[in-house]
Every structure is written in structure tokens, then in C-alpha cells.
Coordinates of C-alpha atoms in Angstrom, one line a residue:
X1 CA 41.7 9.6 17.9
X2 CA 42.3 6.0 17.6
X3 CA 39.9 2.6 17.2
X4 CA 41.4 0.4 19.3
X5 CA 39.4 0.6 22.1
X6 CA 36.2 0.5 20.0
X7 CA 37.2 -2.8 18.8
X8 CA 38.0 -4.2 22.5
X9 CA 35.0 -3.0 23.2
X10 CA 33.3 -4.5 20.7
X11 CA 35.5 -8.0 21.1
X12 CA 32.7 -8.3 24.7
X13 CA 29.2 -8.5 22.8
X14 CA 27.2 -10.9 20.9
X15 CA 28.6 -10.1 17.6
X16 CA 32.4 -9.3 17.2
X17 CA 32.6 -6.3 14.2
X18 CA 33.5 -6.8 11.2
X19 CA 35.0 -3.9 9.4
X20 CA 35.6 -3.0 6.0
X21 CA 38.7 -4.0 5.0
X22 CA 41.7 -1.6 4.6
X23 CA 43.0 -4.4 1.3
X24 CA 39.6 -4.4 -0.3
X25 CA 38.8 -0.2 0.0
X26 CA 42.5 0.4 -1.0
X27 CA 41.8 0.0 -4.4
X28 CA 39.1 2.9 -4.8
X29 CA 42.1 5.5 -5.2
X30 CA 43.3 4.4 -8.7
X31 CA 39.6 2.5 -10.0
X32 CA 38.5 4.4 -12.7
X33 CA 35.1 3.3 -12.2
X34 CA 35.2 4.2 -8.4
X35 CA 36.4 8.0 -10.1
X36 CA 33.9 8.5 -12.9
X37 CA 31.3 6.5 -12.2
X38 CA 30.3 5.9 -8.5
X39 CA 28.8 8.4 -5.6
X40 CA 29.7 9.6 -3.4
X41 CA 30.4 6.5 -1.0
X42 CA 34.2 5.9 -3.0
X43 CA 35.2 9.6 -1.3
X44 CA 33.9 8.4 2.6
X45 CA 35.8 5.1 1.6
X46 CA 38.6 7.1 0.5
X47 CA 38.6 8.8 3.6
X48 CA 38.8 6.4 5.9
X49 CA 35.5 6.7 7.7
X50 CA 33.6 4.3 9.2
X51 CA 32.3 1.1 7.6
X52 CA 31.5 -2.1 9.0
X53 CA 29.6 -5.4 7.6
X54 CA 26.2 -5.5 9.3
X55 CA 23.6 -8.2 8.6
X56 CA 22.6 -6.3 5.3
X57 CA 26.0 -6.2 4.1
X58 CA 26.3 -10.0 4.3
X59 CA 22.9 -11.0 2.6
X60 CA 23.3 -8.3 0.0
X61 CA 27.1 -10.0 -1.0
X62 CA 25.6 -13.2 -1.3
X63 CA 22.4 -12.4 -3.1
X64 CA 25.0 -10.5 -5.5
X65 CA 26.6 -13.6 -6.1
X66 CA 23.6 -15.6 -6.1
X67 CA 22.8 -13.4 -9.2
X68 CA 25.3 -13.2 -10.9
X69 CA 25.6 -17.0 -11.5
X70 CA 22.4 -17.2 -13.3
X71 CA 22.1 -16.6 -16.2
X72 CA 19.3 -13.9 -16.1
X73 CA 20.5 -11.1 -18.0
X74 CA 17.9 -8.5 -16.4
X75 CA 18.1 -8.7 -12.8
X76 CA 16.5 -5.9 -10.6
X77 CA 17.1 -5.8 -6.8
X78 CA 15.3 -3.5 -4.2
X79 CA 15.5 -2.7 -0.5
X80 CA 14.9 0.2 2.2
X81 CA 16.5 3.0 1.3
X82 CA 20.1 3.8 3.7
X83 CA 20.2 0.3 4.3
X84 CA 23.8 0.5 3.0
X85 CA 23.4 -1.0 -0.9
X86 CA 25.4 1.8 -2.4
X87 CA 28.5 1.4 -0.4
X88 CA 28.1 -2.7 -0.1
X89 CA 27.9 -2.7 -4.1
X90 CA 31.2 -0.8 -4.1
X91 CA 32.8 -3.0 -1.5
X92 CA 31.8 -5.9 -3.9
X93 CA 33.3 -4.9 -6.8
X94 CA 36.2 -3.9 -5.1
X95 CA 36.5 -7.5 -3.6
X96 CA 36.2 -8.5 -7.4
X97 CA 38.8 -7.0 -8.1
X98 CA 40.9 -7.7 -5.1
X99 CA 40.7 -11.4 -6.2
X100 CA 41.2 -10.6 -10.2
X101 CA 37.7 -10.7 -11.1
X102 CA 37.4 -7.5 -13.7
X103 CA 34.5 -8.9 -15.1
X104 CA 31.9 -6.8 -12.8
X105 CA 31.3 -3.0 -13.1
X106 CA 29.6 -0.5 -11.1
X107 CA 27.8 2.5 -12.2
X108 CA 25.5 5.4 -10.5
X109 CA 22.9 6.6 -12.2
X110 CA 23.1 10.0 -10.0
X111 CA 27.1 10.2 -11.0
X112 CA 25.6 9.6 -14.6
X113 CA 23.2 13.0 -14.8
X114 CA 25.8 14.7 -12.5
X115 CA 28.8 14.4 -14.8
X116 CA 28.2 12.2 -17.8
X117 CA 24.7 13.6 -18.9
X118 CA 25.4 12.4 -22.7
X119 CA 27.5 9.4 -21.4
X120 CA 30.5 10.1 -23.6
X121 CA 32.8 9.4 -21.1
X122 CA 30.9 5.6 -19.8
X123 CA 31.0 5.4 -23.8
X124 CA 34.1 5.9 -23.9
X125 CA 35.5 3.3 -21.0
X126 CA 32.5 0.5 -22.0
X127 CA 35.0 -0.4 -24.3
X128 CA 37.1 -1.5 -21.3
X129 CA 33.9 -4.3 -21.2
X130 CA 34.2 -8.0 -22.3
X131 CA 31.6 -10.3 -23.5
X132 CA 29.3 -11.5 -20.0
X133 CA 30.4 -8.8 -17.9
X134 CA 27.7 -8.1 -15.5
X135 CA 27.1 -4.3 -14.5
X136 CA 25.6 -3.2 -11.7
X137 CA 23.6 -0.4 -12.5
X138 CA 22.6 1.8 -8.6
X139 CA 20.1 4.4 -8.0
X140 CA 17.2 3.0 -10.5
X141 CA 14.4 5.1 -10.1
X142 CA 11.4 5.7 -12.8
X143 CA 12.7 9.5 -13.3
X144 CA 16.1 8.3 -14.7
X145 CA 15.5 5.5 -16.0
X146 CA 16.4 6.7 -19.3
X147 CA 20.0 7.1 -18.6
X148 CA 19.2 3.0 -18.2
X149 CA 17.9 2.3 -22.1
X150 CA 20.9 4.2 -22.9
X151 CA 23.6 2.6 -20.9
X152 CA 21.9 -0.6 -21.9
X153 CA 22.2 -0.1 -26.0
X154 CA 26.3 1.4 -25.2
X155 CA 26.8 -1.7 -23.4
X156 CA 25.4 -4.0 -25.9
X157 CA 27.5 -2.6 -28.7
X158 CA 30.4 -3.3 -27.1
X159 CA 29.9 -6.8 -25.9
X160 CA 27.9 -10.0 -26.2
X161 CA 25.5 -11.1 -23.7
X162 CA 25.5 -8.5 -21.0
X163 CA 24.6 -9.4 -17.9
X164 CA 22.1 -6.3 -16.0
X165 CA 22.3 -5.9 -12.4
X166 CA 19.6 -3.1 -11.6
X167 CA 19.2 -1.3 -8.1
X168 CA 16.2 0.6 -7.7
X169 CA 16.0 3.5 -5.3
X170 CA 13.9 6.2 -3.7
X171 CA 10.6 7.2 -3.7
X172 CA 9.6 5.5 -6.8
X173 CA 11.4 2.2 -5.6
X174 CA 8.1 -0.2 -5.9
X175 CA 8.1 -4.3 -4.9
X176 CA 7.9 -6.5 -7.3
X177 CA 7.0 -10.4 -6.4
X178 CA 8.5 -10.1 -2.8
X179 CA 10.9 -6.9 -1.9
X180 CA 14.7 -8.5 -0.6
X181 CA 15.8 -6.4 2.2
X182 CA 13.2 -4.8 4.6
X183 CA 11.9 -3.8 8.0
X184 CA 13.8 -7.1 9.0
X185 CA 17.3 -5.8 8.2
X186 CA 17.5 -2.8 10.1
X187 CA 20.3 -2.3 12.6
X188 CA 20.0 -4.0 15.9
X189 CA 20.8 -1.7 19.3
X190 CA 24.4 -3.5 19.1
X191 CA 25.0 -2.5 15.9
X192 CA 23.8 1.0 16.2
X193 CA 26.0 1.7 18.8
X194 CA 28.9 0.0 17.5
X195 CA 28.5 2.3 14.3
X196 CA 27.2 5.3 16.4
X197 CA 30.5 5.1 18.3
X198 CA 33.1 4.3 15.5
X199 CA 31.2 7.1 13.0
X200 CA 32.0 10.2 16.0
X201 CA 35.2 8.6 17.1
X202 CA 36.3 9.1 13.2
X203 CA 35.0 12.2 13.1
X204 CA 36.7 12.8 16.5
X205 CA 39.9 12.2 15.1
X206 CA 39.7 14.8 12.5
X207 CA 39.4 17.9 14.9
X208 CA 41.7 19.2 17.5
X209 CA 41.5 18.6 21.5
X210 CA 41.6 22.4 22.1
X211 CA 38.5 23.0 20.2
X212 CA 36.5 24.4 22.2
X213 CA 33.2 22.0 21.4
X214 CA 36.1 18.9 21.8
X215 CA 34.2 17.8 24.7
X216 CA 30.6 18.5 24.1
X217 CA 31.3 16.1 21.2
X218 CA 33.0 13.6 23.0
X219 CA 29.9 13.6 25.3
X220 CA 27.8 12.2 22.7
X221 CA 29.7 8.7 22.4
X222 CA 26.9 7.8 25.2
X223 CA 24.3 9.1 23.8
X224 CA 23.8 6.3 21.2
X225 CA 21.6 4.6 23.1
X226 CA 19.1 7.3 23.8
X227 CA 19.2 8.2 20.4
X228 CA 18.1 4.5 19.2
X229 CA 15.4 4.2 22.0
X230 CA 13.5 7.6 20.5
X231 CA 14.2 6.8 16.9
X232 CA 12.8 2.9 16.8
X233 CA 9.9 3.8 18.1
X234 CA 8.7 5.7 14.4
X235 CA 12.2 5.1 11.9
X236 CA 13.5 2.6 10.2
X237 CA 17.6 2.8 12.0
X238 CA 19.5 2.2 8.9
X239 CA 23.1 3.6 8.9
X240 CA 21.8 6.1 6.8
X241 CA 19.5 7.9 9.6
X242 CA 22.4 6.9 12.1
X243 CA 24.8 9.3 9.9
X244 CA 21.8 12.0 9.4
X245 CA 21.3 12.1 13.2
X246 CA 25.0 11.9 14.3
X247 CA 26.0 14.5 11.8
X248 CA 23.0 17.0 13.2
X249 CA 23.8 16.6 16.9
X250 CA 28.2 16.8 15.8
X251 CA 27.2 20.1 14.4
X252 CA 24.9 21.2 16.5
X253 CA 25.7 21.8 20.1
X254 CA 23.9 20.7 23.2
X255 CA 21.1 19.6 21.0
X256 CA 18.7 17.4 22.9
X257 CA 17.8 13.9 20.9
X258 CA 14.1 14.9 21.2
X259 CA 15.5 18.5 19.3
X260 CA 17.0 15.5 16.9
X261 CA 14.2 13.8 16.1
X262 CA 12.1 16.3 15.6
X263 CA 15.1 18.3 13.3
X264 CA 15.3 14.6 11.2
X265 CA 11.7 14.8 11.1
X266 CA 11.5 18.0 9.2
X267 CA 13.8 17.1 6.9
X268 CA 12.4 13.8 5.3
X269 CA 9.0 15.8 5.4
X270 CA 11.0 18.5 3.0
X271 CA 12.6 15.4 1.3
X272 CA 9.2 14.3 0.7
X273 CA 7.4 17.2 -0.8
X274 CA 10.3 18.3 -2.9
X275 CA 10.7 15.0 -4.7
X276 CA 11.1 14.8 -8.2
X277 CA 8.2 13.7 -10.5
X278 CA 7.9 12.5 -14.4
X279 CA 6.1 12.7 -17.6
X280 CA 6.4 9.0 -18.2
X281 CA 3.4 6.7 -17.6
X282 CA 5.3 4.2 -15.3
X283 CA 5.3 7.0 -13.1
X284 CA 1.9 8.0 -13.6
X285 CA 0.6 4.5 -13.3
X286 CA 3.0 5.1 -9.8
X287 CA 1.3 8.3 -9.0
X288 CA -2.0 6.6 -9.7
X289 CA -1.1 3.8 -6.8
X290 CA 0.2 5.5 -4.6
X291 CA -2.4 8.1 -3.8
X292 CA -5.4 5.7 -4.0
X293 CA -3.5 2.8 -1.4
X294 CA -2.5 6.3 1.1
X295 CA -6.4 7.4 0.5
X296 CA -7.2 3.6 1.8
X297 CA -4.3 3.2 4.0
X298 CA -5.3 4.6 7.4
X299 CA -2.5 5.9 9.1
X300 CA -2.1 2.7 11.6
X301 CA -3.7 0.1 10.0
X302 CA -3.4 -1.5 6.6
X303 CA -5.3 -3.3 4.1
X304 CA -5.2 -6.8 2.3
X305 CA -5.6 -7.8 -1.1
X306 CA -5.4 -10.8 -3.0
X307 CA -1.3 -11.2 -4.0
X308 CA -2.2 -11.7 -8.0
X309 CA -3.7 -8.1 -7.0
X310 CA -0.6 -6.5 -5.7
X311 CA 1.8 -7.9 -8.4
X312 CA -0.1 -5.7 -10.6
X313 CA 0.6 -2.3 -8.3
X314 CA 3.4 0.2 -8.5
X315 CA 4.0 -0.1 -3.8
X316 CA 6.7 1.6 -3.1
X317 CA 8.6 -0.2 -1.3
X318 CA 9.6 3.3 1.0
X319 CA 6.4 4.4 1.2
X320 CA 4.6 1.5 2.4
X321 CA 5.2 -2.2 4.0
X322 CA 4.3 -5.6 2.2
X323 CA 3.6 -8.6 4.1
X324 CA 2.5 -11.5 2.6
X325 CA 0.1 -13.4 4.7
X326 CA -1.1 -17.1 4.4
X327 CA -5.4 -17.6 5.9
X328 CA -4.5 -20.1 8.6
X329 CA -7.9 -21.5 10.2
X330 CA -11.6 -19.8 9.3
X331 CA -11.8 -18.2 12.1
X332 CA -9.5 -15.5 10.3
X333 CA -12.1 -15.6 7.0
X334 CA -15.2 -14.9 10.3
X335 CA -13.4 -11.8 11.9
X336 CA -12.4 -10.1 9.3
X337 CA -15.1 -9.3 6.0
X338 CA -13.1 -8.0 3.4
X339 CA -11.4 -12.1 3.2
X340 CA -14.9 -13.0 2.7
X341 CA -15.3 -10.2 -0.1
X342 CA -12.5 -11.3 -2.1
X343 CA -13.5 -14.7 -2.4
X344 CA -10.5 -16.0 -0.1
X345 CA -10.2 -19.6 1.7
X346 CA -7.8 -20.8 4.6
X347 CA -4.7 -21.8 3.0
X348 CA -4.8 -18.6 0.1
X349 CA -1.8 -15.9 0.4
X350 CA -2.7 -12.4 0.8
X351 CA -1.2 -9.2 1.0
X352 CA -1.0 -6.5 3.2
X353 CA -0.1 -3.4 3.0
X354 CA 0.6 -0.7 5.5
X355 CA 2.3 2.6 6.1
X356 CA 5.9 1.5 6.5
X357 CA 6.8 5.3 8.2
X358 CA 3.2 5.8 9.5
X359 CA 4.3 9.6 11.2
X360 CA 4.9 10.3 7.5
X361 CA 2.0 9.0 6.3
X362 CA -0.1 12.7 6.5
X363 CA 3.1 14.8 4.5
X364 CA 3.2 11.8 1.8
X365 CA -1.1 12.6 0.9
X366 CA 0.3 16.3 0.5
X367 CA 2.7 15.1 -2.2
X368 CA 0.6 12.7 -3.6
X369 CA -2.8 14.3 -3.4
X370 CA -5.9 11.8 -3.5
X371 CA -9.1 13.7 -5.9
X372 CA -11.7 10.9 -6.9
X373 CA -11.9 12.7 -10.1
X374 CA -8.3 13.4 -11.1
X375 CA -7.4 9.4 -10.6
X376 CA -10.2 8.3 -12.9
X377 CA -8.6 10.2 -15.5
X378 CA -5.1 9.1 -14.8
X379 CA -6.4 5.6 -14.8
X380 CA -8.3 6.5 -17.7
X381 CA -5.3 7.9 -19.9
X382 CA -2.8 5.1 -18.6
X383 CA -4.6 2.7 -20.3
X384 CA -5.3 -0.9 -19.3
X385 CA -4.7 -0.6 -15.2
X386 CA -5.1 -2.1 -12.6
X387 CA -5.7 -0.5 -9.6
X388 CA -9.6 0.8 -9.8
X389 CA -10.8 -3.0 -10.0
X390 CA -8.6 -4.3 -7.2
X391 CA -9.8 -1.0 -5.1
X392 CA -13.3 -1.3 -6.0
X393 CA -13.4 -5.5 -4.6
X394 CA -10.8 -4.2 -1.5
X395 CA -13.8 -1.8 -0.4
X396 CA -11.7 1.2 -0.7
X397 CA -13.0 2.7 -4.4
X398 CA -16.2 0.3 -3.5
X399 CA -17.5 1.9 -0.9
X400 CA -17.3 5.6 -2.8
X401 CA -19.2 4.4 -5.5
X402 CA -21.3 2.7 -3.2
X403 CA -21.8 6.5 -1.4
X404 CA -22.1 8.2 -4.7
X405 CA -24.7 5.6 -5.2
X406 CA -26.2 6.4 -2.2
X407 CA -25.6 10.5 -2.8
X408 CA -27.3 10.6 -5.7
X409 CA -30.8 8.8 -5.1
X410 CA -31.0 11.2 -1.9
X411 CA -30.4 14.3 -4.4
X412 CA -32.9 13.2 -6.1
X413 CA -35.4 12.0 -4.2
X414 CA -35.8 8.3 -5.8
X415 CA -34.5 4.9 -5.0
X416 CA -33.2 1.9 -7.3
X417 CA -35.7 -1.0 -6.7
X418 CA -36.4 -4.4 -8.5
X419 CA -39.4 -3.5 -10.6
X420 CA -40.8 -7.2 -8.8
X421 CA -40.0 -9.5 -6.7
X422 CA -41.2 -13.0 -6.0
X423 CA -41.5 -12.7 -2.1
X424 CA -39.1 -13.1 1.1
X425 CA -35.7 -14.1 -0.3
X426 CA -34.6 -17.4 1.2
X427 CA -30.5 -18.3 1.9
X428 CA -29.1 -21.7 2.4
X429 CA -25.7 -22.5 3.6
X430 CA -23.7 -23.9 0.1
X431 CA -20.0 -23.9 -0.5
X432 CA -21.2 -23.7 -4.4
X433 CA -21.4 -21.0 -6.7
X434 CA -24.8 -20.0 -7.9
X435 CA -25.6 -18.3 -11.3
X436 CA -28.5 -15.4 -10.6
X437 CA -30.7 -13.8 -13.5
X438 CA -30.9 -10.0 -13.9
X439 CA -33.7 -8.6 -12.7
X440 CA -35.4 -5.5 -14.3
X441 CA -35.3 -3.0 -12.4
X442 CA -37.3 1.1 -11.8
X443 CA -36.4 4.2 -10.3
X444 CA -39.0 4.6 -7.7
X445 CA -39.5 8.4 -7.1
X446 CA -41.2 10.1 -4.1
X447 CA -38.3 9.1 -1.4
X448 CA -37.7 11.9 1.0
X449 CA -36.4 10.1 4.3
X450 CA -32.5 9.4 4.4
X451 CA -31.1 9.0 6.7
X452 CA -27.1 7.9 7.5
X453 CA -26.0 6.8 11.5
X454 CA -23.4 5.2 12.9
X455 CA -23.0 2.6 16.3
X456 CA -22.4 5.6 18.3
X457 CA -25.3 7.2 17.2
X458 CA -27.7 4.2 18.1
X459 CA -26.5 3.6 21.2
X460 CA -29.9 3.5 22.9
X461 CA -30.5 0.4 20.3
X462 CA -28.0 -1.8 22.3
X463 CA -29.8 -3.4 25.1
X464 CA -32.4 -4.9 22.9
X465 CA -29.7 -7.1 20.7
X466 CA -30.8 -10.7 20.9
X467 CA -27.8 -12.1 23.2
X468 CA -27.3 -14.9 20.4
X469 CA -25.7 -12.5 17.6
X470 CA -21.9 -12.1 18.0
X471 CA -19.1 -10.1 16.6
X472 CA -20.7 -8.5 13.0
X473 CA -24.2 -10.2 13.2
X474 CA -24.4 -7.2 16.4
X475 CA -23.9 -3.8 13.8
X476 CA -26.8 -5.7 11.5
X477 CA -29.3 -6.5 14.8
X478 CA -29.0 -2.8 15.5
X479 CA -29.8 -1.2 12.3
X480 CA -32.3 -3.6 11.8
X481 CA -33.9 -2.3 15.1
X482 CA -33.2 1.3 14.7
X483 CA -35.4 0.4 10.8
X484 CA -38.1 -1.3 12.8
X485 CA -38.6 2.0 15.1
X486 CA -38.3 3.9 11.8
X487 CA -41.0 1.9 9.9
X488 CA -43.9 3.0 12.7
X489 CA -43.7 6.7 11.4
X490 CA -42.5 6.8 7.7
X491 CA -43.7 4.6 4.9
X492 CA -40.8 5.4 2.5
X493 CA -36.7 5.1 3.2
X494 CA -32.9 4.8 3.1
X495 CA -30.7 4.0 5.5
X496 CA -27.1 3.7 5.1
X497 CA -24.8 2.5 7.7
X498 CA -21.7 4.7 8.1
X499 CA -19.8 1.5 10.2
X500 CA -16.9 0.1 8.3
X501 CA -16.4 -3.7 7.1
X502 CA -20.7 -3.8 7.8
X503 CA -21.1 -7.3 6.8
X504 CA -23.6 -8.4 3.4
X505 CA -25.7 -5.1 3.1
X506 CA -24.6 -1.9 1.8
X507 CA -27.8 0.4 2.3
X508 CA -31.6 -1.0 3.1
X509 CA -34.7 0.6 1.8
X510 CA -37.9 0.4 3.1
X511 CA -40.7 0.8 1.2
X512 CA -44.3 0.4 2.5
X513 CA -47.3 1.2 -0.3
X514 CA -51.0 0.8 -0.3
X515 CA -52.7 -1.6 -2.7
X516 CA -56.1 -3.0 -4.2
X517 CA -57.1 -6.7 -3.0
X518 CA -59.7 -7.9 -4.5
X519 CA -61.8 -11.1 -2.9
X520 CA -64.5 -12.6 -4.9
X521 CA -63.2 -10.4 -7.7
X522 CA -66.2 -8.1 -7.0
X523 CA -65.4 -4.9 -7.2
X524 CA -67.5 -3.9 -3.5
X525 CA -65.2 -6.9 -2.4
X526 CA -61.9 -4.4 -3.3
X527 CA -59.6 -3.8 0.2
X528 CA -56.4 -1.8 0.8
X529 CA -53.8 -3.5 2.0
X530 CA -50.2 -2.6 3.1
X531 CA -47.2 -4.2 1.6
X532 CA -44.1 -3.6 2.9
X533 CA -40.7 -4.3 2.1
X534 CA -37.6 -3.9 3.4
X535 CA -34.5 -4.7 0.8
X536 CA -31.2 -5.1 1.8
X537 CA -29.3 -3.9 -1.0
X538 CA -25.4 -4.8 -1.6
X539 CA -23.3 -3.3 -4.3
X540 CA -20.9 -5.9 -5.5
X541 CA -18.4 -3.8 -8.1
X542 CA -16.2 -7.2 -9.1
X543 CA -17.0 -10.2 -11.5
X544 CA -18.7 -12.1 -8.8
X545 CA -19.2 -12.1 -5.4
X546 CA -19.0 -13.3 -2.2
X547 CA -23.0 -14.3 -1.1
X548 CA -22.8 -15.4 2.4
X549 CA -22.5 -12.7 3.9
X550 CA -25.6 -11.5 2.4
X551 CA -27.6 -14.9 3.3
X552 CA -25.7 -14.1 7.4
X553 CA -27.1 -10.7 7.3
X554 CA -30.3 -11.5 5.8
X555 CA -31.1 -14.1 8.5
X556 CA -30.2 -11.5 11.0
X557 CA -33.0 -8.9 9.4
X558 CA -35.4 -12.1 9.2
X559 CA -35.2 -12.3 13.1
X560 CA -35.5 -9.1 14.3
X561 CA -38.5 -9.2 11.7
X562 CA -39.5 -12.1 12.6
X563 CA -43.2 -10.9 14.1
X564 CA -43.6 -7.9 11.7
X565 CA -45.7 -8.3 8.8
X566 CA -42.5 -6.9 6.0
X567 CA -40.8 -8.9 3.4
X568 CA -37.4 -8.9 3.5
X569 CA -35.2 -9.0 0.2
X570 CA -31.9 -9.0 -0.9
X571 CA -30.6 -7.1 -3.8
X572 CA -26.9 -7.2 -5.6
X573 CA -26.3 -3.6 -7.7
X574 CA -23.9 -4.7 -10.3
X575 CA -22.1 -2.6 -13.3
X576 CA -20.9 -5.3 -16.1
X577 CA -21.6 -5.6 -19.2
X578 CA -22.9 -9.2 -19.6
X579 CA -26.9 -8.4 -19.1
X580 CA -28.0 -12.2 -18.6
X581 CA -26.7 -13.1 -15.3
X582 CA -24.3 -12.6 -12.3
X583 CA -22.6 -15.0 -10.3
X584 CA -22.5 -15.6 -6.7
X585 CA -20.1 -17.9 -4.4
X586 CA -20.6 -19.7 -1.5
X587 CA -24.5 -19.3 -1.1
X588 CA -27.7 -20.5 -2.5
X589 CA -30.4 -18.2 -2.1
X590 CA -34.1 -18.3 -3.6
X591 CA -35.9 -15.1 -5.0
X592 CA -33.3 -13.1 -4.8
X593 CA -32.8 -10.0 -7.3
X594 CA -29.7 -8.7 -8.9
X595 CA -30.2 -5.3 -10.7
X596 CA -27.2 -4.2 -13.6
X597 CA -27.0 -0.3 -13.8
X598 CA -25.7 -1.2 -17.1
X599 CA -29.3 -1.8 -17.7
X600 CA -31.2 1.0 -15.6
X601 CA -32.1 4.6 -17.1
X602 CA -29.3 6.8 -18.0
X603 CA -30.5 9.6 -16.2
X604 CA -30.0 8.0 -12.8
X605 CA -26.0 7.6 -13.3
X606 CA -25.5 11.0 -15.5
X607 CA -27.2 12.6 -12.5
X608 CA -23.8 13.0 -11.1
X609 CA -20.4 13.1 -13.1
X610 CA -18.2 11.2 -11.1
X611 CA -20.5 8.6 -10.4
X612 CA -21.2 7.7 -14.2
X613 CA -17.5 8.6 -14.2
X614 CA -17.2 5.3 -12.4
X615 CA -19.6 3.4 -13.7
X616 CA -18.1 3.5 -16.8
X617 CA -14.5 2.0 -15.6
X618 CA -16.7 -0.6 -14.0
X619 CA -17.6 -2.2 -17.0
X620 CA -14.3 -1.7 -19.1
X621 CA -13.3 -3.7 -16.0
X622 CA -16.4 -6.3 -16.2

């Protein structure tokens, strides 16, 4: 079947189609590199398959031209799998051949691994390279990087000042300072439909019209729109996805689009579960970072980290989506407590990380299972890795550490408190930093009552929340009312809110003790007095911590307990090698306590092996 009528249809569309020129592709037939060192794309070029110049193709070729024009010798390019990096790279090299430029070369590491593991053929061919030639190395992953080192040595033995353009691929391809080619380069509907029809017409042209399934396959011409609508709800629409689905529907007669979707998803899951691993340290870091991110990011949500922290991570670009985001208004800071915890301000740039394909998130978790103890061991093995300090700050690992600390206190029926306090904590709004001296502490025994509650379980208290509290303040008020009720029945207890992003407090401790007070200093005038204290405890796992949210929570609790004879006191728990002081930002406090776990009795921490390992990692990063 001819393509002529397809091209005529395309002229009526907003973006006329440009196919890969036959005059360029013909060079593939006598190209030694193409035959020996390039991918199966070369076979598709030879067979006359349908390739068009997409938005990605145009931008990628410009990127290759720009990078070749620089003096850089080691250049990384990456992008989502399936966009067409390999076909565009080979096209670029062939186009250079057509223009008489023989100083650029293409090497596919997958091909090297399959046919030239010892690189004997490549070494022989590299003798034709000239000084300052450019070598495009495709399909670089963490598990085949050893071939890259060999290629580099071979080329450098032959020529002076070679340039390497490295195209990362597969699930281990990681974002660097930014990702060059992401979601915005997926196929739009018009382009998708043109490739669908062109590819199908090519496949039909290879079949006899008398074939019993010919009419069915011809009917697939009208299925492209339905395929696009169904798959674009969940997946990134790439040429690779298109060809995979088309080939599946072409070979399975009478298959519905819904069945094709299920089959494609099944194939993706199988590929994820069976993807390669490696024993090198870079892969170990990737495994650690990926498992932690998968654990911390809910399926259809995101986490926020500082841009400089993101640059320390190996973020798999075919697993996660990375978005750089500038904080524009103070309202954003007030609405999201993670911004506050990281000390971000208006104008700062942070990074949002979410699942690229939420549908596949659980499958990725199965491939990279999260085991806290195992994660700590990997972090220890890879040395100065940054993932744990980053995740402590972001809230994922910090919440786990906080939960372990609460659980350990519950297990030994004791709580960690300041040895003494100077009275009620007073907070004043300030933009300054405050250096706070650390406080002696004690482990108070015989605390038997521990309460874990979520907001739904306390719904009966909502009607009593004062109207002036808004947003996150309402959650603090809700638990304050609950604690106020508990204090009528218990003298000592701990309350742990099970609410994400609870403002300024990680858990509460109420402590009511009877003390002797002396009037006139005669024994006959000693009286028993109840001293009631409500401790607002915040676990801080960084080198410094933001204090304004603690202050805001403190003021909410004080309003709820305004008519009660209760001292409200704020406590910050840290784990730091610095035993002298700790820094809070954006605040000014009087009578606030800072407890350093580094100065506590070891049995509290060593009672839980995992908590103790966490603690040691915190000390290392402080």
C-alpha cells in the first residue's frame, strides 16, 4: 500500500509531516558503524519503516549540534525512554555523512555487549577516528558503564582531544541538574495519529491483500484516536509505546483497546520486575535513593526538596518526574509546612518529585523494596551518601525516626523530658536566628498511657474549636481539646497525632506531679501542690530547625488551656555532635528546652536497635 494518500491527509493538518529523508537513510546500507555498532534502528531504516520528524527529534538534533560546537569533552544527555533518542542520534550521524562530515561516530553499548564484548572490532575500527572527533555513546546505564570506560581508553589511545556525548537510557538513567527531554516532548494527538497511520500502512504494505486478516488490520487505521485517548490517561505517549501497542493489536485479531492497555501494562510490569541490577557502588546508591523515594511518595502525590539536595540524588527519570518550582508568594509558605521545615523563602527554588506513571508505582516498589534497616546498611556501605539527611529534613525518614522514638518510650513506659524548666515558653515573631543552649534531660519512668489518634477519631471535638483558628491551627486545637479532656482522668500520658504535616509539634506529653510547697518554712505549713505541665515536643533532625511553626502551635495550645492551671512548655529534641547549642530560625523564644539525644542515657536509644542506627546516622550527618 502506498503512503501517498497519508501525506495528502497530513497537508490538511496544522503541522505538516516531515519524514526522514530517503537520501539520508540510504547511507545506512554502506555505513560500517551502522552495521557493526548501531542498534536495531538501523534495520528499521533499511526496511523503509515509517519515521517522521517530531518535536523531540528537532530539539534533540539542535542539542547535539550545540553540544558538538562546545569545547566540552564529556557531555551527558538524557530523556524519557521511547521518545526516539536512538533513531534521532543515528539520523544525525547519517545526515553528517551526507554533508561530508565524517568526524562524528555512533556506538550502541547494547550492541557492544551483544556482539563485541571484548571490543576487538571497535578497537580496530577506531583507528579510522581523527583528532577531536565526536563519539556518541548510546544506551549508557549503570550496569554497562564498564564498557564506556573501555571505549574511552581505546579512543584516547587513537586520537587527541576526543569528545564524548553520552546518552543515558533505561530505568537507571538519572536526572542531573535538570532533565533535557521530559513529558513535554511526548507526542501530541495529531502526531500520534500520523505515526499510527503511517506505521500501519507500512505493515500492511508487507502483507498480501488476500490475507484472511487483512480487512481486520485495515480497520486499525481508525483505532488510533481511541488508543490515544485511553493510553494518554496513564502513560507518556511516545513512539515506542505507539509501535508496541500497534504491533500487539496487529497480531491479536479482534483485540479491544482496553485489552491492549491491559497487555501493555502487563508487559511494562514484567520489564520492571526483571530489569538488570549491578554490584557497583553507583548502582547501590541508585537502589537506595529509589527505594527511599518510592517509600516516601504516595502514588498520586509528591514530595518537595531543596534544589541543592535534589542534585545529590540519583533520581530515575523513567520512574519519577522532576519539576523545578519557584516559591512566588508568602501564602504558599503558610499553606505548606514542608516549605517551612526546609527553611525556604519567597523566591527560593525547590524541586517537586512525583511518580512518572502512578499506575506502575507499586510495581517499582516491588522491584526496589523498602526495608529501613537495609536502607541504613546500604547508606553505611556507600559512605558519604546524602539521602538520609535529605529525607530526614523532608519528612519521610524524620517521621519514621520520630515514630521509633515514641514507640521506644511506650515500650519502656518512660518519657524523655527536660530535667527542669524555667516556666512557660513564650514566643515572639522574629525573622532572626536564635542560638539556644541545650538542656539537661531525664528519662521519667512510670508513664503507662500512650494515645495515638487521627483527626477522624477526634471528630466530636471539632464543634469546640474556636472560629479564629484556620488551616493547620485547627488540627493543633483539635488535639489540644482532646488532651484537655484526658488531663481530667490521667496524670501522665503521651499523645501522638497521626496527621501528616502536623504543625509545629510531633507529640505531646502531659505530666502532673504533686510537690511540697513550704509556707513560712515550717514543716506544719507544707502543703501538696499539683504542678501540671504540657510539653509540646518537636523532633528536629537537621543542623538547624525552623521555629516559627513551633511558636504558632504554642500559641494555639495556650489559647485552649487559657483558663487551666497548666504550664505549656516547648521542647526540641535533636541528635547532634554539637553538645553546646542548637539553632532555631525565624523565631524568638523564652524558656524553650533543647534536648540532645547525644547526651541522653544510652539505654533509651539502644533499647531499639533500629532507633539506635538511625541516631548514629543523624550524628554522622550533623
